[in-house]
Coordinates of C-alpha atoms in Angstrom, one line a residue:
Chain D
X151 CA 13.1 -43.5 -7.0
X152 CA 11.8 -40.0 -6.5
X153 CA 9.2 -38.9 -9.0
X154 CA 8.7 -35.4 -10.4
X155 CA 5.7 -34.8 -8.2
X156 CA 7.6 -35.9 -5.1
X157 CA 10.2 -33.3 -6.0
X158 CA 7.6 -30.6 -6.6
X159 CA 5.8 -31.5 -3.3
X160 CA 9.0 -31.3 -1.2
X161 CA 10.0 -28.1 -2.9
X162 CA 6.6 -26.6 -2.1
X163 CA 6.8 -27.7 1.5
X164 CA 10.0 -25.8 1.9
X165 CA 8.5 -22.7 0.3
X166 CA 5.6 -23.0 2.8
X167 CA 8.0 -23.3 5.7
X168 CA 9.6 -20.1 4.4
X169 CA 6.2 -18.4 4.2
X170 CA 5.4 -19.4 7.8
X171 CA 8.6 -17.8 9.1
X172 CA 8.0 -14.6 7.0
X173 CA 4.4 -14.4 8.3
X174 CA 5.2 -14.8 12.0
X175 CA 8.6 -13.2 12.3
X176 CA 9.3 -11.3 9.1
X177 CA 11.4 -11.9 6.0
X178 CA 14.7 -10.9 7.7
X179 CA 14.4 -14.0 10.0
X180 CA 14.4 -16.2 6.9
X181 CA 17.6 -18.2 6.2
X182 CA 18.5 -21.7 4.8
X183 CA 19.0 -22.8 8.4
X184 CA 15.7 -21.5 9.7
X185 CA 13.7 -22.9 6.8
X186 CA 15.4 -26.3 7.4
X187 CA 14.5 -26.1 11.0
X188 CA 10.8 -25.1 10.3
X189 CA 10.4 -27.9 7.7
X190 CA 12.2 -30.5 9.9
X191 CA 14.9 -31.3 7.4
X192 CA 18.7 -30.7 7.2
X193 CA 20.1 -27.4 5.8
X194 CA 21.8 -29.6 3.1
X195 CA 18.4 -30.9 2.0
X196 CA 17.1 -27.2 1.6
X197 CA 20.2 -26.5 -0.5
X198 CA 19.4 -29.4 -2.7
X199 CA 16.3 -27.5 -3.8
X200 CA 17.6 -23.9 -3.5
X201 CA 21.3 -23.3 -3.7
X202 CA 21.2 -19.9 -2.0
X203 CA 18.9 -17.9 0.2
X204 CA 18.3 -15.4 -2.7
X205 CA 17.3 -18.3 -5.0
X206 CA 14.9 -19.5 -2.3
X207 CA 13.4 -15.9 -1.9
X208 CA 12.8 -15.6 -5.6
X209 CA 11.0 -18.9 -5.7
X210 CA 8.9 -18.1 -2.6
X211 CA 7.8 -14.7 -4.0
X212 CA 6.7 -16.3 -7.3
X213 CA 4.9 -19.0 -5.3
X214 CA 3.1 -16.4 -3.1
X215 CA 1.9 -14.4 -6.1
X216 CA 0.7 -17.5 -7.9
X217 CA -1.4 -18.4 -4.8
X218 CA -2.8 -14.9 -4.6
X219 CA -3.7 -14.9 -8.3
X220 CA -5.4 -18.3 -7.9
X221 CA -7.5 -17.0 -5.0
X222 CA -8.8 -14.1 -7.1
X223 CA -9.3 -16.0 -10.3
X224 CA -12.5 -17.8 -9.6
X225 CA -16.0 -16.6 -10.4
X226 CA -17.7 -15.7 -13.7
X227 CA -19.4 -12.7 -15.3
X228 CA -22.8 -14.6 -15.3
X229 CA -24.2 -12.1 -12.8
X230 CA -22.7 -9.1 -14.7
X231 CA -19.2 -7.7 -15.1
X232 CA -19.6 -5.2 -12.3
X233 CA -20.6 -8.0 -9.9
X234 CA -17.6 -10.1 -11.0
X235 CA -15.2 -7.1 -10.7
X236 CA -16.3 -6.6 -7.1
X237 CA -15.8 -10.2 -6.2
X238 CA -12.4 -10.3 -7.9
X239 CA -11.2 -7.2 -6.0
X240 CA -12.7 -8.3 -2.7
X241 CA -10.7 -11.6 -3.0
X242 CA -7.5 -9.6 -2.6
X243 CA -8.5 -8.2 0.8
X244 CA -7.2 -10.3 3.7
X245 CA -10.7 -11.3 5.0
X246 CA -9.8 -14.8 6.2
X247 CA -6.8 -16.5 8.0
X248 CA -5.2 -17.7 4.7
X249 CA -5.6 -14.3 3.1
X250 CA -4.1 -12.5 6.1
X251 CA -1.1 -14.9 6.1
X252 CA -0.6 -14.3 2.4
X253 CA -0.9 -10.6 2.7
X254 CA 1.6 -10.5 5.6
X255 CA 4.1 -12.4 3.4
X256 CA 3.3 -10.3 0.4
X257 CA 4.1 -7.0 2.2
X258 CA 7.4 -8.5 3.6
X259 CA 8.4 -9.3 0.0
X260 CA 7.2 -6.0 -1.3
X261 CA 9.5 -4.1 1.1
X262 CA 12.4 -6.4 0.0
X263 CA 11.5 -5.9 -3.7
X264 CA 12.2 -2.2 -3.3
X265 CA 15.9 -3.0 -2.7
X266 CA 16.3 -6.2 -4.6
X267 CA 15.9 -6.0 -8.4
X268 CA 15.1 -9.6 -9.0
X269 CA 12.2 -9.5 -6.6
X270 CA 11.0 -6.2 -8.1
X271 CA 10.9 -7.8 -11.5
X272 CA 8.5 -10.5 -10.1
X273 CA 6.3 -7.9 -8.5
X274 CA 6.2 -5.7 -11.6
X275 CA 5.3 -8.7 -13.8
X276 CA 2.6 -9.8 -11.4
X277 CA 1.2 -6.2 -11.0
X278 CA 1.2 -5.6 -14.8
X279 CA -0.7 -8.9 -15.2
X280 CA -3.3 -7.8 -12.7
X281 CA -3.6 -4.4 -14.2
X282 CA -4.1 -5.9 -17.6
X283 CA -6.8 -8.3 -16.4
X284 CA -8.8 -5.7 -14.5
X285 CA -8.6 -3.2 -17.4
X286 CA -9.7 -6.0 -19.8
X287 CA -12.7 -6.8 -17.5
X288 CA -13.7 -3.1 -17.5
X289 CA -13.4 -3.0 -21.3
X290 CA -15.7 -6.0 -21.4
X291 CA -18.2 -4.2 -19.1
X292 CA -18.1 -1.2 -21.5
X293 CA -18.9 -3.7 -24.4
X294 CA -21.8 -5.3 -22.5
X295 CA -23.1 -1.8 -21.8
X296 CA -22.7 -2.1 -18.0
X297 CA -20.1 0.7 -17.9
X298 CA -20.3 4.1 -19.6
X299 CA -18.8 4.1 -23.1
X300 CA -16.2 6.8 -22.3
X301 CA -14.8 4.9 -19.3
X302 CA -10.9 4.9 -19.3
X303 CA -10.3 1.3 -18.3
X304 CA -6.6 1.6 -17.6
X305 CA -7.1 4.6 -15.3
X306 CA -9.9 2.8 -13.6
X307 CA -7.8 -0.3 -13.1
X308 CA -5.0 1.9 -11.7
X309 CA -7.4 3.5 -9.2
X310 CA -8.9 0.1 -8.2
X311 CA -5.7 -1.7 -7.6
X312 CA -4.1 1.2 -5.7
X313 CA -7.2 1.4 -3.5
X314 CA -7.1 -2.3 -2.8
X315 CA -3.4 -2.3 -2.0
X316 CA -3.9 0.7 0.3
X317 CA -6.7 -1.1 2.1
X318 CA -4.6 -4.2 2.5
X319 CA -1.8 -2.1 3.9
X320 CA -4.2 -0.5 6.4
X321 CA -5.7 -3.9 7.4
X322 CA -2.3 -5.4 8.0
X323 CA -0.9 -2.5 10.0
X324 CA -4.0 -2.0 12.2
X325 CA -5.8 -5.3 12.4
X326 CA -7.7 -4.2 15.6
X327 CA -8.7 -0.8 14.3
X328 CA -9.5 -1.4 10.6
X329 CA -11.2 -4.6 9.8
X330 CA -12.5 -6.5 6.7
X331 CA -16.0 -5.0 7.0
X332 CA -14.6 -1.4 6.8
X333 CA -12.3 -2.3 3.9
X334 CA -15.2 -3.9 2.0
X335 CA -17.4 -0.9 2.7
X336 CA -14.7 1.4 1.3
X337 CA -14.3 -0.7 -1.8
X338 CA -18.1 -0.7 -2.4
X339 CA -18.2 3.0 -1.9
X340 CA -15.6 3.4 -4.6
X341 CA -17.3 0.9 -6.9
X342 CA -20.6 2.8 -6.4
X343 CA -19.2 5.6 -8.6
X344 CA -16.2 4.0 -10.5
X345 CA -16.0 2.7 -13.1
X346 CA -19.0 4.9 -14.0
X347 CA -22.1 2.8 -15.0
X348 CA -24.4 3.6 -17.9
X349 CA -27.0 6.1 -16.5
X350 CA -29.9 3.7 -16.5
X351 CA -27.9 1.0 -14.7
X352 CA -26.7 3.5 -12.1
X353 CA -30.3 4.6 -11.3
X354 CA -31.5 1.0 -10.8
X355 CA -28.6 0.3 -8.5
X356 CA -29.3 3.4 -6.3
X357 CA -33.0 2.5 -6.0
X358 CA -32.1 -1.1 -4.9
X359 CA -29.3 -0.3 -2.4
X360 CA -29.9 0.7 1.2
X361 CA -27.9 3.6 2.6
X362 CA -24.8 2.4 4.5
X363 CA -23.2 3.7 7.6
X364 CA -19.9 5.6 7.4
X365 CA -16.4 4.0 8.0
Chain V
X113 CA 30.4 20.4 27.8
X114 CA 27.8 18.8 25.5
X115 CA 24.6 20.9 25.3
X116 CA 21.1 19.5 24.8
X117 CA 21.1 20.5 21.1
X118 CA 24.4 18.7 20.6
X119 CA 22.8 15.6 22.0
X120 CA 19.8 15.9 19.8
X121 CA 21.9 16.7 16.7
X122 CA 24.1 13.6 17.2
X123 CA 21.1 11.4 17.9
X124 CA 19.5 12.6 14.7
X125 CA 22.6 12.0 12.7
X126 CA 22.5 8.3 13.8
X127 CA 18.9 8.0 12.9
X128 CA 19.8 9.5 9.5
X129 CA 22.6 6.9 9.1
X130 CA 20.0 4.2 9.9
X131 CA 17.6 5.6 7.3
X132 CA 20.3 5.7 4.6
X133 CA 21.0 2.0 5.2
X134 CA 17.3 1.1 5.2
X135 CA 16.8 3.1 2.0
X136 CA 19.7 1.5 0.1
X137 CA 19.8 -2.1 1.4
X138 CA 16.6 -2.6 3.5
X139 CA 15.9 -2.7 7.2
X140 CA 17.2 -6.2 7.7
X141 CA 20.7 -4.8 7.0
X142 CA 20.4 -2.4 9.9
X143 CA 22.4 -3.2 13.1
X144 CA 24.2 -1.2 15.7
X145 CA 27.5 -2.1 14.0
X146 CA 26.2 -1.0 10.5
X147 CA 24.8 2.3 11.8
X148 CA 28.1 3.0 13.6
X149 CA 30.0 2.3 10.4
X150 CA 27.6 4.5 8.3
X151 CA 27.8 7.4 10.8
X152 CA 31.6 7.0 11.2
X153 CA 31.5 6.4 15.0
X154 CA 32.1 3.5 17.3
X155 CA 29.3 0.9 18.1
X156 CA 29.7 2.0 21.8
X157 CA 28.8 5.6 20.7
X158 CA 25.6 4.3 19.0
X159 CA 24.7 2.4 22.2
X160 CA 25.1 5.6 24.3
X161 CA 22.1 6.9 22.3
X162 CA 20.2 3.7 21.7
X163 CA 20.8 0.8 24.1
X164 CA 19.4 -1.9 21.6
X165 CA 18.7 -2.3 18.0
X166 CA 14.9 -2.4 18.8
X167 CA 15.1 0.9 20.7
X168 CA 16.9 2.4 17.6
X169 CA 14.3 1.1 15.2
X170 CA 11.4 2.6 17.3
X171 CA 13.2 6.0 17.4
X172 CA 13.9 5.9 13.7
X173 CA 10.3 5.0 12.7
X174 CA 9.0 7.9 14.8
X175 CA 11.6 10.2 13.2
X176 CA 10.5 9.1 9.7
X177 CA 6.8 9.7 10.4
X178 CA 7.6 13.1 11.9
X179 CA 9.5 14.1 8.7
X180 CA 6.6 12.8 6.5
X181 CA 4.1 14.7 8.5
X182 CA 6.2 17.9 8.3
X183 CA 6.4 17.6 4.5
X184 CA 2.7 17.4 4.1
X185 CA 1.8 20.0 6.7
X186 CA 2.5 23.2 4.7
X187 CA 0.0 25.2 2.7
X188 CA -3.2 26.9 3.6
X189 CA -6.9 26.8 2.6
X190 CA -6.7 30.3 1.1
X191 CA -7.3 28.9 -2.4
X192 CA -10.1 26.7 -1.1
X193 CA -10.3 23.5 0.9
X194 CA -10.4 21.2 -2.2
X195 CA -7.2 22.8 -3.5
X196 CA -5.4 22.4 -0.1
X197 CA -6.6 18.8 0.2
X198 CA -5.1 18.0 -3.2
X199 CA -1.7 19.6 -2.3
X200 CA -1.8 17.9 1.1
X201 CA -2.3 14.4 -0.5
X202 CA 0.1 15.0 -3.4
X203 CA 2.8 15.8 -0.8
X204 CA 2.7 12.1 0.3
X205 CA 3.6 10.9 -3.1
X206 CA 7.4 10.3 -3.6
X207 CA 7.7 12.8 -6.4
X208 CA 11.3 13.9 -5.5
X209 CA 14.5 12.3 -4.3
X210 CA 13.8 13.1 -0.6
X211 CA 10.3 11.8 -0.8
X212 CA 11.4 8.6 -2.6
X213 CA 14.0 7.9 0.1
X214 CA 11.4 8.5 2.9
X215 CA 8.9 6.3 1.2
X216 CA 11.4 3.5 0.8
X217 CA 12.2 3.7 4.5
X218 CA 8.5 3.9 5.4
X219 CA 7.6 0.7 3.5
X220 CA 10.5 -1.1 5.1
X221 CA 9.2 -0.1 8.5
X222 CA 5.6 -0.9 7.5
X223 CA 6.6 -4.5 6.7
X224 CA 8.4 -4.7 10.0
X225 CA 5.4 -3.2 11.9
X226 CA 3.3 -6.2 10.7
X227 CA 5.4 -8.5 13.0
X228 CA 6.6 -6.0 15.7
X229 CA 3.9 -4.6 18.0
X230 CA 5.8 -1.6 19.1
X231 CA 6.3 -0.5 15.5
X232 CA 2.7 -1.2 14.7
X233 CA 1.6 1.1 17.5
X234 CA 3.7 4.0 16.0
X235 CA 2.1 3.3 12.5
X236 CA -1.4 3.2 13.9
X237 CA -1.0 6.4 15.9
X238 CA 0.5 8.2 12.9
X239 CA -2.2 6.8 10.6
X240 CA -5.1 7.7 12.9
X241 CA -3.7 11.2 13.1
X242 CA -3.6 11.5 9.3
X243 CA -7.1 10.1 9.0
X244 CA -8.4 12.6 11.6
X245 CA -6.7 15.5 9.9
X246 CA -8.0 14.6 6.4
X247 CA -11.5 14.0 7.7
X248 CA -11.5 17.3 9.6
X249 CA -10.3 19.1 6.4
X250 CA -13.2 17.5 4.5
X251 CA -15.7 18.5 7.2
X252 CA -14.3 22.1 6.9
X253 CA -15.0 21.9 3.1
X254 CA -18.6 20.8 3.9
X255 CA -18.9 23.9 6.2
X256 CA -17.5 26.3 3.6
X257 CA -19.8 24.8 1.0
X258 CA -17.2 23.4 -1.3
X259 CA -18.2 19.8 -0.6
X260 CA -21.8 18.4 -0.7
X261 CA -23.6 18.6 2.7
X262 CA -24.1 14.8 2.9
X263 CA -20.4 13.9 2.3
X264 CA -19.2 11.2 4.8
X265 CA -15.8 12.7 5.7
X266 CA -14.4 9.6 7.5
X267 CA -15.2 7.3 4.6
X268 CA -13.7 9.9 2.1
X269 CA -10.6 10.1 4.3
X270 CA -10.3 6.3 4.3
X271 CA -10.6 6.2 0.5
X272 CA -8.1 9.0 -0.1
X273 CA -5.5 7.7 2.3
X274 CA -5.8 4.1 1.0
X275 CA -5.5 5.3 -2.6
X276 CA -2.4 7.4 -1.8
X277 CA -0.8 4.5 0.1
X278 CA -1.5 2.2 -2.9
X279 CA 0.0 4.7 -5.4
X280 CA 3.1 5.0 -3.2
X281 CA 3.4 1.2 -3.1
X282 CA 3.1 1.1 -6.9
X283 CA 5.6 3.9 -7.5
X284 CA 8.1 2.2 -5.2
X285 CA 7.8 -1.3 -6.7
X286 CA 7.8 -0.1 -10.3
X287 CA 9.8 3.2 -10.5
X288 CA 10.5 2.7 -14.2
X289 CA 6.9 1.8 -15.1
X290 CA 4.7 4.0 -12.9
X291 CA 5.9 7.5 -12.3
X292 CA 4.9 10.6 -10.4
X293 CA 2.9 12.0 -13.3
X294 CA 0.7 8.9 -13.5
X295 CA 0.2 8.8 -9.7
X296 CA -0.8 12.5 -9.7
X297 CA -3.1 11.9 -12.6
X298 CA -4.8 9.0 -10.8
X299 CA -5.1 11.1 -7.6
X300 CA -6.7 14.0 -9.6
X301 CA -9.1 11.6 -11.3
X302 CA -10.3 10.4 -7.8
X303 CA -10.5 14.0 -6.5
X304 CA -12.6 15.0 -9.6
X305 CA -15.5 13.0 -8.1
X306 CA -14.6 12.5 -4.4
X307 CA -15.3 14.0 -2.0
X308 CA -18.4 15.1 -4.0
X309 CA -18.5 18.9 -4.6
X310 CA -21.6 21.0 -4.4
X311 CA -23.3 20.8 -7.7
X312 CA -22.5 24.4 -8.9
X313 CA -18.8 24.1 -7.9
X314 CA -18.5 20.8 -9.8
X315 CA -19.8 22.4 -13.0
X316 CA -17.4 25.3 -12.8
X317 CA -14.6 22.9 -12.3
X318 CA -15.5 20.8 -15.3
X319 CA -15.8 23.8 -17.6
X320 CA -12.3 25.0 -16.5
X321 CA -10.4 21.7 -16.7
X322 CA -9.0 20.4 -20.0
X323 CA -9.5 16.7 -20.8
X324 CA -6.6 14.6 -19.7
X325 CA -5.0 11.5 -21.4
X326 CA -5.5 8.1 -19.7
X327 CA -3.0 6.5 -17.4

């Protein structure tokens, strides 16, 4: 008899087959038939887990965003809020093979979300969660005295997340010309001045850091 | 007898039909048959201008990026380089119906460019052109004394373009939750500190500007 974890495992393997197709050939190549072929099962088997292609896409997008959130969620503020914030944001950049595959699938879904309301709702919920977490982290940094007391955490979170999204887009569309090192350098340049540190922290930081080359 | 401008006009009307489909339903709904239907001509007529769907997509992406470049290319540095830079970057944000339609089509092509080399080449050429133009503008601002002499124009251009791309992505995926005003406010907050002004200019600016509400 199939257990609950068998069911979840098989369902997940179908979502991973879908992601592999989206990563290599794009989301418009995804169909119940193609996912079945990629996973080595019958189309009827796929339809046992997902009645329609749309249902499968919604499940896959939620799955992608859950993995992305999991990747960024590790670490602690033991070495300071600013340090954790940097690690948290850097984790969104596709700096390894898994991250690149996820980012390729994410951008395919993002483009689809612009024309499909149900996918847009998933993206908005995910995005608002991220924004809330980053703003809360910055508020925490204001409380611990790492950031200046008048820092606008929601504005800073908007700027940081937009910057990271833009860097991801550039890395994906020009993998040979704009690499992880350049993206991290740009992120660090932003974090050097935003969110603004308390004055004495900023001075210590500048004394410690070597001057970096331009991107 | 068909003149050269007839030919160009008819070709452009097919590209506009393709863009209308991509904007409303996404790029995966684009086919020679659908473009013919949208433009009110026969599929054979479409194939007279574009032999294959791929050829049509390449032409359409180039067309979209030419329009986007044209939209941003107006203005002058008469009111200062920093002022022009702000206008130039704000023009990329989808703040009106035409801009929104173009941005929706752009993101569809961007997702496709990740898996199709020929589209990626168009995006990279366009992106490098933008980066070069923005960096040159910042260099000009350094020369005129508006920006600090040690500003790294290539890094600043990378940050600005990534930020704008990220803001466009957010506006497109959450049109009800993140609007043009919030995007412009975020862009202005970035430009308040980057590229860094010469000290005396920065002071004048801060005296003049009212305090804004958070995003």
